[in-house]
Amino acid sequence: MEKSLTHTVVVAKLQEDGAVLCPKCGVKISPNDETEDIYCILESKLIDNKLEEISILCKNCRSIIKLIGFSLIIDNE
């Protein structure tokens, strides 16, 4: 069985619509897609009740994508 690859993506580098392209297969993962056909959320990390990181699984290639840097965006708003 092939092990899932883990990629880290900084949220500030996401597309304007909040979508991220899977670093391995290039499929577009949109936060507006609630079907979980393309991806599923594995884990979300909070620190002091603030979102810090979200780990998602790309269902196309089975890669794990860690979205980091939420606190930088929230602090700048």
Short mmCIF file of N, CA and C in Angstrom, two decimals:
data_model
loop_
_atom_site.label_atom_id
_atom_site.label_comp_id
_atom_site.label_asym_id
_atom_site.label_seq_id
_atom_site.Cartn_x
_atom_site.Cartn_y
_atom_site.Cartn_z
N MET A 1 0.84 -1.19 0.00
CA MET A 1 0.00 0.00 0.00
C MET A 1 0.88 1.24 0.00
N GLU A 2 0.58 2.19 -0.87
CA GLU A 2 1.38 3.41 -1.01
C GLU A 2 1.07 4.36 0.14
N LYS A 3 2.14 4.93 0.72
CA LYS A 3 1.98 5.88 1.81
C LYS A 3 1.57 7.25 1.25
N SER A 4 0.67 7.93 1.96
CA SER A 4 0.22 9.26 1.54
C SER A 4 1.35 10.26 1.71
N LEU A 5 1.50 11.15 0.73
CA LEU A 5 2.47 12.23 0.83
C LEU A 5 1.83 13.38 1.57
N THR A 6 2.62 14.10 2.36
CA THR A 6 2.12 15.27 3.08
C THR A 6 2.77 16.52 2.51
N HIS A 7 1.94 17.49 2.17
CA HIS A 7 2.39 18.77 1.63
C HIS A 7 1.89 19.88 2.54
N THR A 8 2.68 20.93 2.70
CA THR A 8 2.29 22.07 3.51
C THR A 8 2.07 23.27 2.59
N VAL A 9 0.93 23.94 2.78
CA VAL A 9 0.57 25.10 1.97
C VAL A 9 0.24 26.25 2.92
N VAL A 10 0.84 27.41 2.68
CA VAL A 10 0.57 28.60 3.49
C VAL A 10 -0.70 29.25 2.95
N VAL A 11 -1.65 29.50 3.84
CA VAL A 11 -2.96 30.02 3.45
C VAL A 11 -2.85 31.34 2.69
N ALA A 12 -1.90 32.17 3.02
CA ALA A 12 -1.74 33.47 2.34
C ALA A 12 -1.44 33.30 0.85
N LYS A 13 -1.00 32.10 0.43
CA LYS A 13 -0.66 31.86 -0.97
C LYS A 13 -1.80 31.19 -1.74
N LEU A 14 -2.97 31.08 -1.13
CA LEU A 14 -4.11 30.46 -1.81
C LEU A 14 -4.67 31.39 -2.87
N GLN A 15 -5.46 30.84 -3.77
CA GLN A 15 -6.12 31.63 -4.79
C GLN A 15 -7.14 32.56 -4.13
N GLU A 16 -7.57 33.58 -4.85
CA GLU A 16 -8.50 34.57 -4.30
C GLU A 16 -9.79 33.95 -3.77
N ASP A 17 -10.25 32.89 -4.40
CA ASP A 17 -11.50 32.26 -3.96
C ASP A 17 -11.29 31.28 -2.81
N GLY A 18 -10.06 31.20 -2.30
CA GLY A 18 -9.76 30.31 -1.18
C GLY A 18 -9.43 28.89 -1.60
N ALA A 19 -9.42 28.63 -2.90
CA ALA A 19 -9.13 27.29 -3.39
C ALA A 19 -7.62 27.03 -3.35
N VAL A 20 -7.28 25.76 -3.25
CA VAL A 20 -5.89 25.34 -3.29
C VAL A 20 -5.78 24.24 -4.34
N LEU A 21 -4.68 24.24 -5.07
CA LEU A 21 -4.42 23.16 -6.00
C LEU A 21 -3.59 22.11 -5.28
N CYS A 22 -3.97 20.86 -5.41
CA CYS A 22 -3.20 19.79 -4.78
C CYS A 22 -1.79 19.83 -5.35
N PRO A 23 -0.77 19.90 -4.48
CA PRO A 23 0.61 19.98 -4.96
C PRO A 23 1.05 18.75 -5.77
N LYS A 24 0.40 17.60 -5.56
CA LYS A 24 0.81 16.40 -6.28
C LYS A 24 0.07 16.23 -7.61
N CYS A 25 -1.26 16.31 -7.59
CA CYS A 25 -2.02 16.00 -8.81
C CYS A 25 -2.66 17.21 -9.48
N GLY A 26 -2.68 18.35 -8.80
CA GLY A 26 -3.19 19.58 -9.40
C GLY A 26 -4.69 19.77 -9.35
N VAL A 27 -5.43 18.86 -8.74
CA VAL A 27 -6.88 19.01 -8.65
C VAL A 27 -7.20 20.24 -7.79
N LYS A 28 -8.25 20.98 -8.19
CA LYS A 28 -8.64 22.18 -7.45
C LYS A 28 -9.51 21.78 -6.27
N ILE A 29 -9.08 22.20 -5.08
CA ILE A 29 -9.81 21.92 -3.85
C ILE A 29 -10.41 23.24 -3.39
N SER A 30 -11.73 23.32 -3.45
CA SER A 30 -12.44 24.56 -3.12
C SER A 30 -13.11 24.46 -1.76
N PRO A 31 -12.99 25.51 -0.94
CA PRO A 31 -13.68 25.50 0.35
C PRO A 31 -15.19 25.57 0.19
N ASN A 32 -15.67 25.93 -0.99
CA ASN A 32 -17.11 25.99 -1.25
C ASN A 32 -17.71 24.63 -1.59
N ASP A 33 -16.86 23.63 -1.84
CA ASP A 33 -17.32 22.28 -2.16
C ASP A 33 -17.59 21.53 -0.86
N GLU A 34 -18.85 21.34 -0.54
CA GLU A 34 -19.21 20.67 0.70
C GLU A 34 -19.57 19.19 0.48
N THR A 35 -19.36 18.69 -0.74
CA THR A 35 -19.76 17.32 -1.06
C THR A 35 -18.78 16.28 -0.55
N GLU A 36 -17.54 16.67 -0.31
CA GLU A 36 -16.45 15.76 0.06
C GLU A 36 -16.15 14.75 -1.05
N ASP A 37 -16.49 15.09 -2.30
CA ASP A 37 -16.13 14.23 -3.42
C ASP A 37 -14.66 14.37 -3.77
N ILE A 38 -14.10 15.58 -3.62
CA ILE A 38 -12.72 15.88 -4.00
C ILE A 38 -11.77 15.76 -2.81
N TYR A 39 -12.22 16.16 -1.65
CA TYR A 39 -11.35 16.16 -0.47
C TYR A 39 -12.18 15.92 0.78
N CYS A 40 -11.49 15.61 1.87
CA CYS A 40 -12.15 15.55 3.17
C CYS A 40 -11.22 16.16 4.21
N ILE A 41 -11.81 16.77 5.21
CA ILE A 41 -11.04 17.36 6.29
C ILE A 41 -10.66 16.26 7.27
N LEU A 42 -9.37 16.13 7.55
CA LEU A 42 -8.89 15.12 8.47
C LEU A 42 -8.81 15.65 9.90
N GLU A 43 -8.32 16.90 10.02
CA GLU A 43 -8.09 17.46 11.36
C GLU A 43 -8.00 18.97 11.27
N SER A 44 -8.48 19.63 12.30
CA SER A 44 -8.26 21.07 12.43
C SER A 44 -7.65 21.32 13.79
N LYS A 45 -6.65 22.19 13.82
CA LYS A 45 -5.95 22.51 15.07
C LYS A 45 -6.27 23.93 15.49
N LEU A 46 -6.65 24.07 16.74
CA LEU A 46 -6.92 25.37 17.32
C LEU A 46 -5.89 25.64 18.42
N ILE A 47 -5.46 26.88 18.51
CA ILE A 47 -4.61 27.32 19.61
C ILE A 47 -5.27 28.57 20.17
N ASP A 48 -5.59 28.53 21.47
CA ASP A 48 -6.31 29.63 22.12
C ASP A 48 -7.59 29.97 21.36
N ASN A 49 -8.32 28.94 20.95
CA ASN A 49 -9.58 29.08 20.21
C ASN A 49 -9.45 29.78 18.87
N LYS A 50 -8.25 29.81 18.31
CA LYS A 50 -8.02 30.38 16.98
C LYS A 50 -7.54 29.27 16.05
N LEU A 51 -8.08 29.27 14.84
CA LEU A 51 -7.68 28.27 13.85
C LEU A 51 -6.21 28.44 13.49
N GLU A 52 -5.47 27.36 13.60
CA GLU A 52 -4.03 27.39 13.32
C GLU A 52 -3.67 26.57 12.08
N GLU A 53 -4.33 25.42 11.92
CA GLU A 53 -3.97 24.50 10.83
C GLU A 53 -5.15 23.60 10.49
N ILE A 54 -5.28 23.27 9.22
CA ILE A 54 -6.27 22.28 8.77
C ILE A 54 -5.54 21.26 7.91
N SER A 55 -5.76 19.99 8.20
CA SER A 55 -5.22 18.91 7.37
C SER A 55 -6.36 18.32 6.55
N ILE A 56 -6.15 18.26 5.23
CA ILE A 56 -7.16 17.70 4.35
C ILE A 56 -6.55 16.58 3.51
N LEU A 57 -7.39 15.69 3.05
CA LEU A 57 -6.98 14.58 2.21
C LEU A 57 -7.52 14.80 0.81
N CYS A 58 -6.63 14.82 -0.17
CA CYS A 58 -7.04 14.89 -1.58
C CYS A 58 -7.50 13.48 -1.96
N LYS A 59 -8.75 13.35 -2.33
CA LYS A 59 -9.28 12.03 -2.67
C LYS A 59 -8.85 11.56 -4.05
N ASN A 60 -8.29 12.47 -4.86
CA ASN A 60 -7.83 12.10 -6.19
C ASN A 60 -6.52 11.31 -6.12
N CYS A 61 -5.56 11.80 -5.30
CA CYS A 61 -4.24 11.15 -5.26
C CYS A 61 -3.85 10.68 -3.85
N ARG A 62 -4.71 10.91 -2.87
CA ARG A 62 -4.52 10.47 -1.48
C ARG A 62 -3.42 11.24 -0.75
N SER A 63 -3.04 12.40 -1.26
CA SER A 63 -2.06 13.24 -0.56
C SER A 63 -2.74 13.97 0.60
N ILE A 64 -1.96 14.21 1.64
CA ILE A 64 -2.43 15.01 2.77
C ILE A 64 -1.87 16.41 2.59
N ILE A 65 -2.74 17.40 2.72
CA ILE A 65 -2.34 18.80 2.55
C ILE A 65 -2.61 19.52 3.86
N LYS A 66 -1.55 20.09 4.43
CA LYS A 66 -1.68 20.87 5.66
C LYS A 66 -1.74 22.34 5.29
N LEU A 67 -2.85 22.97 5.60
CA LEU A 67 -3.01 24.40 5.37
C LEU A 67 -2.62 25.12 6.66
N ILE A 68 -1.60 25.97 6.58
CA ILE A 68 -1.11 26.66 7.77
C ILE A 68 -1.14 28.17 7.56
N GLY A 69 -0.99 28.91 8.65
CA GLY A 69 -0.87 30.35 8.57
C GLY A 69 -2.17 31.11 8.76
N PHE A 70 -3.19 30.46 9.27
CA PHE A 70 -4.47 31.14 9.49
C PHE A 70 -4.33 32.30 10.46
N SER A 71 -3.51 32.14 11.48
CA SER A 71 -3.36 33.20 12.48
C SER A 71 -2.77 34.47 11.87
N LEU A 72 -1.93 34.34 10.85
CA LEU A 72 -1.37 35.51 10.19
C LEU A 72 -2.44 36.31 9.48
N ILE A 73 -3.38 35.62 8.85
CA ILE A 73 -4.46 36.29 8.14
C ILE A 73 -5.44 36.92 9.13
N ILE A 74 -5.81 36.18 10.14
CA ILE A 74 -6.77 36.68 11.13
C ILE A 74 -6.21 37.89 11.86
N ASP A 75 -4.93 37.85 12.21
CA ASP A 75 -4.30 38.97 12.93
C ASP A 75 -4.21 40.22 12.07
N ASN A 76 -4.17 40.06 10.74
CA ASN A 76 -4.05 41.20 9.84
C ASN A 76 -5.40 41.82 9.47
N GLU A 77 -6.50 41.17 9.85
CA GLU A 77 -7.83 41.69 9.50
C GLU A 77 -8.26 42.76 10.48
#
